[in-house]
PDB file of C-alpha atoms in Angstrom:
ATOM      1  CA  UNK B 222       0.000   0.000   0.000  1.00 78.00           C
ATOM      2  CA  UNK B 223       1.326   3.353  -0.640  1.00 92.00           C
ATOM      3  CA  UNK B 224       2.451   5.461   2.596  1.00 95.00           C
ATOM      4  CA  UNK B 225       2.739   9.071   2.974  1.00 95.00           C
ATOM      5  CA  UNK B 226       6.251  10.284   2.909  1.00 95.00           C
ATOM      6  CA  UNK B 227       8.617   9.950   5.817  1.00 97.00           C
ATOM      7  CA  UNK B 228       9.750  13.436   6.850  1.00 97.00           C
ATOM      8  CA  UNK B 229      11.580  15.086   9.921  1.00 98.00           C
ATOM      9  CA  UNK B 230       9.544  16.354  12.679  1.00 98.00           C
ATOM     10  CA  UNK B 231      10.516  20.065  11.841  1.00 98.00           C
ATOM     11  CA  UNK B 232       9.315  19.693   8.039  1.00 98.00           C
ATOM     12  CA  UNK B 233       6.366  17.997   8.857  1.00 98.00           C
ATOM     13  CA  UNK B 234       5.479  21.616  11.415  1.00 98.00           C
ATOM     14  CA  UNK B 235       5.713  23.510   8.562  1.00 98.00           C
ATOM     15  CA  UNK B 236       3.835  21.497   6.214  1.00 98.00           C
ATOM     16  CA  UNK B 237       0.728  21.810   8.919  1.00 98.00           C
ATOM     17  CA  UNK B 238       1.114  24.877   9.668  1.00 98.00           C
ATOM     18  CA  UNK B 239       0.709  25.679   5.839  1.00 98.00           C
ATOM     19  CA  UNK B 240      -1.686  23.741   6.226  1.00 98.00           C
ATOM     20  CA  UNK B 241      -3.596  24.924   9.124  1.00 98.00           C
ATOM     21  CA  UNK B 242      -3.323  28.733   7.872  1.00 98.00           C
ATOM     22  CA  UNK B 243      -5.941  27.390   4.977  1.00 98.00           C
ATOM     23  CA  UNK B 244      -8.083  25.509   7.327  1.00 98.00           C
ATOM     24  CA  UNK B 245      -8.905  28.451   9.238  1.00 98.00           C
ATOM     25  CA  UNK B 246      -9.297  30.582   6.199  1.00 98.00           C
ATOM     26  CA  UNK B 247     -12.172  28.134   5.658  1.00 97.00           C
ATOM     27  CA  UNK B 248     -13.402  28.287   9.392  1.00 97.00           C
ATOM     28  CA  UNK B 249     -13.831  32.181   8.964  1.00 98.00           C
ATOM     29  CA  UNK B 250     -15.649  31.712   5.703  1.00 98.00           C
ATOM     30  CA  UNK B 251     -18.004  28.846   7.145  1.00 96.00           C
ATOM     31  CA  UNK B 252     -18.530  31.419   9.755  1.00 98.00           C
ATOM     32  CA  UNK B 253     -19.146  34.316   7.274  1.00 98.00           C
ATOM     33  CA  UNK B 254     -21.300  32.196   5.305  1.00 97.00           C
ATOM     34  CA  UNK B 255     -23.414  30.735   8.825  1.00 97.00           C
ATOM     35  CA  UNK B 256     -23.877  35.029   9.478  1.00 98.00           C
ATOM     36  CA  UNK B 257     -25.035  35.171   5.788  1.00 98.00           C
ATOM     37  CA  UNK B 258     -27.835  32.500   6.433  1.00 97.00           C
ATOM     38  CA  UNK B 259     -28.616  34.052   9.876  1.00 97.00           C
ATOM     39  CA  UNK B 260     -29.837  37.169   7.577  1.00 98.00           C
ATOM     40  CA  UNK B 261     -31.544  35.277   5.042  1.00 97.00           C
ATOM     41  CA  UNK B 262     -35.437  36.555   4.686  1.00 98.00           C
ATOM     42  CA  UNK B 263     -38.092  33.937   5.403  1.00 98.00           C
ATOM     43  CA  UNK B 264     -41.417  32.992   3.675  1.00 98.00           C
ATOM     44  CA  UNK B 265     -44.531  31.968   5.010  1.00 98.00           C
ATOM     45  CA  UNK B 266     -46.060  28.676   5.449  1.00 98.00           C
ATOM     46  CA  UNK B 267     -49.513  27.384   4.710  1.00 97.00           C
ATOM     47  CA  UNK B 268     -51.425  25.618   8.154  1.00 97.00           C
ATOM     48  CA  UNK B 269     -50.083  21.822   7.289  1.00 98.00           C
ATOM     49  CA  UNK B 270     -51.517  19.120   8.791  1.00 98.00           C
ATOM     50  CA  UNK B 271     -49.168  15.772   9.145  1.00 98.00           C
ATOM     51  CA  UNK B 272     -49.465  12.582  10.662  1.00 98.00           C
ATOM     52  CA  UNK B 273     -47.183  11.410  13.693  1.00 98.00           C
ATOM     53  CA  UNK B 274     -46.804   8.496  16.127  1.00 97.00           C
ATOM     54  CA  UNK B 275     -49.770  10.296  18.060  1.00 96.00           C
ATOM     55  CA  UNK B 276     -51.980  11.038  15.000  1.00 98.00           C
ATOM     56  CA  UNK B 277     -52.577  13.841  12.918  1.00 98.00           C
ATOM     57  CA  UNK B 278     -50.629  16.938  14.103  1.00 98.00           C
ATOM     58  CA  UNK B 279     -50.383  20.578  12.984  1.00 98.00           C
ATOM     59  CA  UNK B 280     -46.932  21.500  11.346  1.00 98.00           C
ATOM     60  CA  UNK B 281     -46.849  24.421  14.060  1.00 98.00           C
ATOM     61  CA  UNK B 282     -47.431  21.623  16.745  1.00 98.00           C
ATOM     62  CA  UNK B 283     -44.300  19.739  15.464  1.00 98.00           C
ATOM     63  CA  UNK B 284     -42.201  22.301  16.843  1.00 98.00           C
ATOM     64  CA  UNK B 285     -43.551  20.863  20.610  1.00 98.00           C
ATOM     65  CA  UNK B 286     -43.795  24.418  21.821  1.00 97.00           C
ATOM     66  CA  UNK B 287     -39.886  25.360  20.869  1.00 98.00           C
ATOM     67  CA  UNK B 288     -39.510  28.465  18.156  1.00 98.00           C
ATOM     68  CA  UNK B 289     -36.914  26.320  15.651  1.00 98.00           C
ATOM     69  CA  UNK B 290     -37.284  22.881  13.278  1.00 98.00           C
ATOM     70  CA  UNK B 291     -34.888  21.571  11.819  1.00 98.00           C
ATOM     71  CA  UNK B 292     -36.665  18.861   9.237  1.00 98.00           C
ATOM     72  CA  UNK B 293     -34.610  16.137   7.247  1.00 98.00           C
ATOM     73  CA  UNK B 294     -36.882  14.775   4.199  1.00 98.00           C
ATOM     74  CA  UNK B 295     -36.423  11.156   4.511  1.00 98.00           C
ATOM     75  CA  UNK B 296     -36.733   9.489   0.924  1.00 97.00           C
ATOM     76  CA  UNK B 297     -38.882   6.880   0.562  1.00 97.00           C
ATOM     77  CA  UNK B 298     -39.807   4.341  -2.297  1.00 96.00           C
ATOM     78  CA  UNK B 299     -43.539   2.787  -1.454  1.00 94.00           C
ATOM     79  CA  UNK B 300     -41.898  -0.607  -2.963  1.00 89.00           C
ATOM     80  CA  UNK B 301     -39.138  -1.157  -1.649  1.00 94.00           C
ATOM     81  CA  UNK B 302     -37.635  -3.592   1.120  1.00 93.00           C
ATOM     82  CA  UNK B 303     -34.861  -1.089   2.378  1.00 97.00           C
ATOM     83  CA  UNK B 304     -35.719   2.870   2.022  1.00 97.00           C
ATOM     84  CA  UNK B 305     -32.232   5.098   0.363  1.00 96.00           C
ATOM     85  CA  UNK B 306     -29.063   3.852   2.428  1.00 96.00           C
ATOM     86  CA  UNK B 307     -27.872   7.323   2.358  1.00 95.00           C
ATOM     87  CA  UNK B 308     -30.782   9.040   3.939  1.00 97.00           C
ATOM     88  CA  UNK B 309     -30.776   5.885   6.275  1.00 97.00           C
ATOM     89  CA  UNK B 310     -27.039   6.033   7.350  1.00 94.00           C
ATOM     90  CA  UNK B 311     -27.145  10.046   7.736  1.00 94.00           C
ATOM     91  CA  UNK B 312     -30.227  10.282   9.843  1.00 95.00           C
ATOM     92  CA  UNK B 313     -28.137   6.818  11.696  1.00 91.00           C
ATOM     93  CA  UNK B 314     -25.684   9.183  13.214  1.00 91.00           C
ATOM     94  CA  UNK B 315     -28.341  11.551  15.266  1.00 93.00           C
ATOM     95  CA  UNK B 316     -28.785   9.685  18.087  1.00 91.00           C
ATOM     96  CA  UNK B 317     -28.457  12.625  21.052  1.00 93.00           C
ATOM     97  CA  UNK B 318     -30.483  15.590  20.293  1.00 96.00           C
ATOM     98  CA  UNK B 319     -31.649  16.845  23.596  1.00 96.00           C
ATOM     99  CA  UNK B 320     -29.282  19.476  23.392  1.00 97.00           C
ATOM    100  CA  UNK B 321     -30.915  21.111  20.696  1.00 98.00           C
ATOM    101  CA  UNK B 322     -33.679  22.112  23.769  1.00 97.00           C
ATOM    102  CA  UNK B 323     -30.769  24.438  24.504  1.00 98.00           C
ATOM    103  CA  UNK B 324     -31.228  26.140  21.559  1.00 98.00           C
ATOM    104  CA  UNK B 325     -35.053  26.583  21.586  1.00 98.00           C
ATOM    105  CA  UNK B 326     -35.107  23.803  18.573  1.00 98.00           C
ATOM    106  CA  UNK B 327     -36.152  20.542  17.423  1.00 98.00           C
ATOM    107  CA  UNK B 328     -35.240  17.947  14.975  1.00 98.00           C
ATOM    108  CA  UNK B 329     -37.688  15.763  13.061  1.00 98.00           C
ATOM    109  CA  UNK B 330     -37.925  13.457   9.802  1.00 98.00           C
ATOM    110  CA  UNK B 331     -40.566  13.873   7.416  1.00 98.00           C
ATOM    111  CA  UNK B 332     -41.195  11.509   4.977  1.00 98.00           C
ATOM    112  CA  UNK B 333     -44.103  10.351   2.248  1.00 97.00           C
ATOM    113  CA  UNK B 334     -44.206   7.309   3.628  1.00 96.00           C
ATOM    114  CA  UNK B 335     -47.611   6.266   5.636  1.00 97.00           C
ATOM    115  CA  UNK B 336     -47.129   6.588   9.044  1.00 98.00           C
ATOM    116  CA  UNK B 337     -47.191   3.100  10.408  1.00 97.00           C
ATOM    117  CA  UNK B 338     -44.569   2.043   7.351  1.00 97.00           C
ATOM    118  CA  UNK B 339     -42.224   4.787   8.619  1.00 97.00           C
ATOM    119  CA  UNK B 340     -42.264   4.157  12.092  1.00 97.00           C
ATOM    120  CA  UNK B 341     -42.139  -0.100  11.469  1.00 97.00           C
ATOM    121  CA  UNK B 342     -38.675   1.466   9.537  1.00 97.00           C
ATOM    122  CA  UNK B 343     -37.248   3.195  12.157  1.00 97.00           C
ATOM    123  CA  UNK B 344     -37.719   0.634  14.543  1.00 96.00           C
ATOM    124  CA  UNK B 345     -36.004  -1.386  12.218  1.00 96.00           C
ATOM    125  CA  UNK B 346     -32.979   0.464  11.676  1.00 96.00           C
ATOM    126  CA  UNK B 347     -32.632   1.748  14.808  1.00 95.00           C
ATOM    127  CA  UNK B 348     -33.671   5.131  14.462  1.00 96.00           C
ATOM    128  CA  UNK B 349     -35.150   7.097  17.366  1.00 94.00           C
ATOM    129  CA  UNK B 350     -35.997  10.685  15.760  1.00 97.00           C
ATOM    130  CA  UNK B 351     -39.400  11.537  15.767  1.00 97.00           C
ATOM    131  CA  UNK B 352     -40.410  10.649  12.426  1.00 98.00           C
ATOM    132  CA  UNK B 353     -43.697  12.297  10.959  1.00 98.00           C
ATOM    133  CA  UNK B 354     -45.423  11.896   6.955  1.00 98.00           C
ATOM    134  CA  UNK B 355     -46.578  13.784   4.789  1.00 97.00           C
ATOM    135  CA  UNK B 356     -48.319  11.304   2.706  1.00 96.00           C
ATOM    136  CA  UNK B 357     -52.018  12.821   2.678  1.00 93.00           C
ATOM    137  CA  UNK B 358     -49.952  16.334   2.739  1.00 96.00           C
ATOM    138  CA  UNK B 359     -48.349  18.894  -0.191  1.00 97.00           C
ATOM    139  CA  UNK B 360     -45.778  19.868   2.942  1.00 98.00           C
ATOM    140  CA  UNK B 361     -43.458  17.745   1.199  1.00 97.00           C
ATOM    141  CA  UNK B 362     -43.672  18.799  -2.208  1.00 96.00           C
ATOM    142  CA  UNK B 363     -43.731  22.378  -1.331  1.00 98.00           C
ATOM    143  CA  UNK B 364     -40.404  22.239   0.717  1.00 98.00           C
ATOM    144  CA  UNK B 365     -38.616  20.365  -2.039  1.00 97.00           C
ATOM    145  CA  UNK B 366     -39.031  16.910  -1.804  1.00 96.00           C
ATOM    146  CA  UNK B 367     -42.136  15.184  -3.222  1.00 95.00           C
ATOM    147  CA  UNK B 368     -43.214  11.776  -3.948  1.00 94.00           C
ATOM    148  CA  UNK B 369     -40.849   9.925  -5.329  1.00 91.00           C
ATOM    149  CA  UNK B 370     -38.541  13.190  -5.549  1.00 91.00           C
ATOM    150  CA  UNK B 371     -35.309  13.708  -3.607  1.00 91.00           C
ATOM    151  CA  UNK B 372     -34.042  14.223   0.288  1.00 96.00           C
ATOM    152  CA  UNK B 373     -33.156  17.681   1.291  1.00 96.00           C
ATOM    153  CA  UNK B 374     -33.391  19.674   4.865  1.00 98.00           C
ATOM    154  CA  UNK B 375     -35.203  22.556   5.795  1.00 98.00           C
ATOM    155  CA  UNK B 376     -35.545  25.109   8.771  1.00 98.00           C
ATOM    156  CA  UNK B 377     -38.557  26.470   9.986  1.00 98.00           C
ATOM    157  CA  UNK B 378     -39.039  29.618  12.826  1.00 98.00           C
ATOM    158  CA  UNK B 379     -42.509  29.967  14.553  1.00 98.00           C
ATOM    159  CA  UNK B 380     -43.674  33.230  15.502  1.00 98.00           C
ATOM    160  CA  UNK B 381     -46.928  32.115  17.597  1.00 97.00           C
ATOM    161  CA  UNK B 382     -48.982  30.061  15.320  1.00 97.00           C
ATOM    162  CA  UNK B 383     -47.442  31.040  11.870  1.00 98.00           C
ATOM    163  CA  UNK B 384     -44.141  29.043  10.349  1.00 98.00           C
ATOM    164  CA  UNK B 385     -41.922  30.714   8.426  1.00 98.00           C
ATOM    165  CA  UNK B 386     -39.330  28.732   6.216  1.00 98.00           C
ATOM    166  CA  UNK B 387     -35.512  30.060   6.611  1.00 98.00           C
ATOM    167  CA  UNK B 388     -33.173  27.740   4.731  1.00 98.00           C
ATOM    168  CA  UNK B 389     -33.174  24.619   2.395  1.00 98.00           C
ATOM    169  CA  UNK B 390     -29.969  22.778   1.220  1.00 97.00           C
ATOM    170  CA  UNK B 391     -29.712  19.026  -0.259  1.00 96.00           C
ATOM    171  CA  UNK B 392     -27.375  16.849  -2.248  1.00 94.00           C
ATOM    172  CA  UNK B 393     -23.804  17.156  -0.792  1.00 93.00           C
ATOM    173  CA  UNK B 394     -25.127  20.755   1.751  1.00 94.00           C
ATOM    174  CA  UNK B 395     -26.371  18.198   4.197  1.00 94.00           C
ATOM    175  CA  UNK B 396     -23.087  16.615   4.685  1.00 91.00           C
ATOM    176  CA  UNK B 397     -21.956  19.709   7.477  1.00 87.00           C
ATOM    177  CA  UNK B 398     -24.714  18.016   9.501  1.00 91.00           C
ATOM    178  CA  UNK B 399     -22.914  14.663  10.397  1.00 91.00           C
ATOM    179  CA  UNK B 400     -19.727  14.002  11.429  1.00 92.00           C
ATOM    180  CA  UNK B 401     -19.458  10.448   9.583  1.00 92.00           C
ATOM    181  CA  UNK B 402     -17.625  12.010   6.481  1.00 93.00           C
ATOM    182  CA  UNK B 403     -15.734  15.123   8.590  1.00 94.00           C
ATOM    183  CA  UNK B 404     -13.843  11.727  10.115  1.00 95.00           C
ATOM    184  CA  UNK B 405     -13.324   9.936   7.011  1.00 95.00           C
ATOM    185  CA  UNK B 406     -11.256  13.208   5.888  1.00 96.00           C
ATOM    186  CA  UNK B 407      -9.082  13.595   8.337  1.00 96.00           C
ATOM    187  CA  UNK B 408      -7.725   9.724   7.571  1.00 96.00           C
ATOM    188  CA  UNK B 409      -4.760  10.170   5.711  1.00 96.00           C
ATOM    189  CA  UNK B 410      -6.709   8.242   2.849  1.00 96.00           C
ATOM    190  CA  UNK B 411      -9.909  10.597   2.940  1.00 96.00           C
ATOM    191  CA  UNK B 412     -12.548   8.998   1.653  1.00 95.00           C
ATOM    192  CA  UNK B 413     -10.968   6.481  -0.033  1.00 96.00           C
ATOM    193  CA  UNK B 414     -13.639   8.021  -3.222  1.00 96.00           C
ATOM    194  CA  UNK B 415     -12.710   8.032  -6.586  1.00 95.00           C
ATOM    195  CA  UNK B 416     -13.817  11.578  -7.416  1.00 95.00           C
ATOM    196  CA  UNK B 417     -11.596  13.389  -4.865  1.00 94.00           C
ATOM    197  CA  UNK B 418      -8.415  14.429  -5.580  1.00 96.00           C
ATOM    198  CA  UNK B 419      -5.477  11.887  -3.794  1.00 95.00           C
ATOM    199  CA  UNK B 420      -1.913  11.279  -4.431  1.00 95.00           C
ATOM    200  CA  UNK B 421      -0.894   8.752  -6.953  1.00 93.00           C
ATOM    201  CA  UNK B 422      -1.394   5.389  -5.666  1.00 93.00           C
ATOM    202  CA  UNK B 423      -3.908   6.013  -2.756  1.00 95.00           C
ATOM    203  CA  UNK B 424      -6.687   3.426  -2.198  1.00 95.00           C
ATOM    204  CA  UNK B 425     -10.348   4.631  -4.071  1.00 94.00           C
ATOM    205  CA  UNK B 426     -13.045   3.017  -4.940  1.00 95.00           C
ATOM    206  CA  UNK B 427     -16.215   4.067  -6.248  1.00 96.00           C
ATOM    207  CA  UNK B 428     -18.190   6.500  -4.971  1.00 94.00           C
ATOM    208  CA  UNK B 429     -20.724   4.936  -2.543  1.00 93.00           C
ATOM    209  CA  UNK B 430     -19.276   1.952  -2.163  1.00 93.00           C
ATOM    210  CA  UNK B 431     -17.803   2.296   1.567  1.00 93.00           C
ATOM    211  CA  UNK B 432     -21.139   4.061   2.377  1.00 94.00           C
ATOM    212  CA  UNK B 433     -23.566   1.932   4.930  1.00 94.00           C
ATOM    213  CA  UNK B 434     -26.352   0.710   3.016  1.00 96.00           C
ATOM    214  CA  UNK B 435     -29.864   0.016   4.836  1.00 97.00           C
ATOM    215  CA  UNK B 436     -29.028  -3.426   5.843  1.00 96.00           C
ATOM    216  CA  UNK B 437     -25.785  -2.667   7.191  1.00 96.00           C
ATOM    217  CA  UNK B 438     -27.602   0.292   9.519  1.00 96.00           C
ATOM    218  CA  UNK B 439     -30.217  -2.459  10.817  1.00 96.00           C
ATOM    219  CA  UNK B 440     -27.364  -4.971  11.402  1.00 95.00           C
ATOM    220  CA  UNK B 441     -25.538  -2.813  13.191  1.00 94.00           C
ATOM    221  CA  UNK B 442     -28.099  -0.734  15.264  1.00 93.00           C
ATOM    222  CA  UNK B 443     -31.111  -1.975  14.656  1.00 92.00           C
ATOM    223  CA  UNK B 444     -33.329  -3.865  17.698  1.00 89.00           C
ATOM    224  CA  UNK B 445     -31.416  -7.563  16.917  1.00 63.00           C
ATOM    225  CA  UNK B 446     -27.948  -6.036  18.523  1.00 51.00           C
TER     226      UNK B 446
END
């Protein structure tokens, strides 16, 4: 296998500290960009009505009486055994979320799945956010991610009993919410992926292929362990 080079201690300083100088040029610009989002306008939300563990439930009553949601939009396929891996082994990694209570905010999954389906799922991989659908509801398609259409993430504020929408991001913008691939690139061999850019020589594969899939999220946190 191919190995970094071998350098003295005093070489290998400078090379972080080149290298360090860059990652905290990106902190301040992650931090720049967070003060952008905290100034983003908002838009208004229709009165939604979903369907949760409990029954029916307002989309203002999601909230359970705190002024921020945060909602991940959990694809689902009606038809198939395993829902997507990826939305499976992101929402995998939120396990302890009662700190968010701190922050006068929630977290939730939506998804168009029927209620019982989606909860039978989570039980079966594991998964202990409340999960909600929006099956008999256009809350999905109007936040950008209908039936048989994509994941993505939203955030809501409530201002008594009207929900504004702040922020939306999918594809690779929900990947500052776990720290599963923030791990994988600190490894000297990243994400082992073949799309990113690695010295000649370093393992890759293809992309997705070191990812969990659905069975591997069951198997490994699922009720059986």
């Amino acid at each position: 296998m191919t190995l970094p080079p071998v350098v003295d201690e005093a070489t290998w300083r400078k090379e972080l500290a080149e290298l360090r100088a860059r990652e905290k040029a990106a902190t301040r610009e992650l931090d720049a960009i967070a003060a952008q989002r905290r100034r983003m306008p908002m838009v208004r939300m229709p009165d939604y009505t979903l369907v949760g563990a409990e029954g029916p439930v307002r989309l203002v009553d999601v909230f359970d009486g705190r002024s921020q949601l945060i909602v991940y939009n959990h694809m689902w396929n009606p038809d198939a055994e395993w829902q997507c891996g990826g939305c499976t082994s992101l929402t995998s990694s939120f396990t302890r979320l009662d700190f968010l209570a701190n922050y006068d905010a929630r977290f939730v999954i939506v998804t168009q799945g029927p209620i019982d389906a989606a909860l039978a799922y989570a039980e079966r991989v594991g998964n202990t956010m409340p999960w909600y659908s929006t099956a008999g509801s256009p809350f999905g398609a109007d936040v950008d991610a209908p039936p048989a259409g994509g994941f993505g993430l939203n955030v809501f504020l409530r201002d008594g009993d009207t929900v504004y929408r702040t922020w939306h991001t999918s594809g690779r913008g929900v990947e500052q919410l776990t720290f599963t691939f923030a791990l994988a690139d600190v490894l000297p061999y990243g994400r082992q992926e073949e799309w990113q850019d690695s010295p000649e020589g370093w393992p890759q594969s293809p992309t997705y292929s070191r990812w969990l899939d659905s069975p591997d999220i069951a198997r490994l946190y699922g009720p059986a362990t």
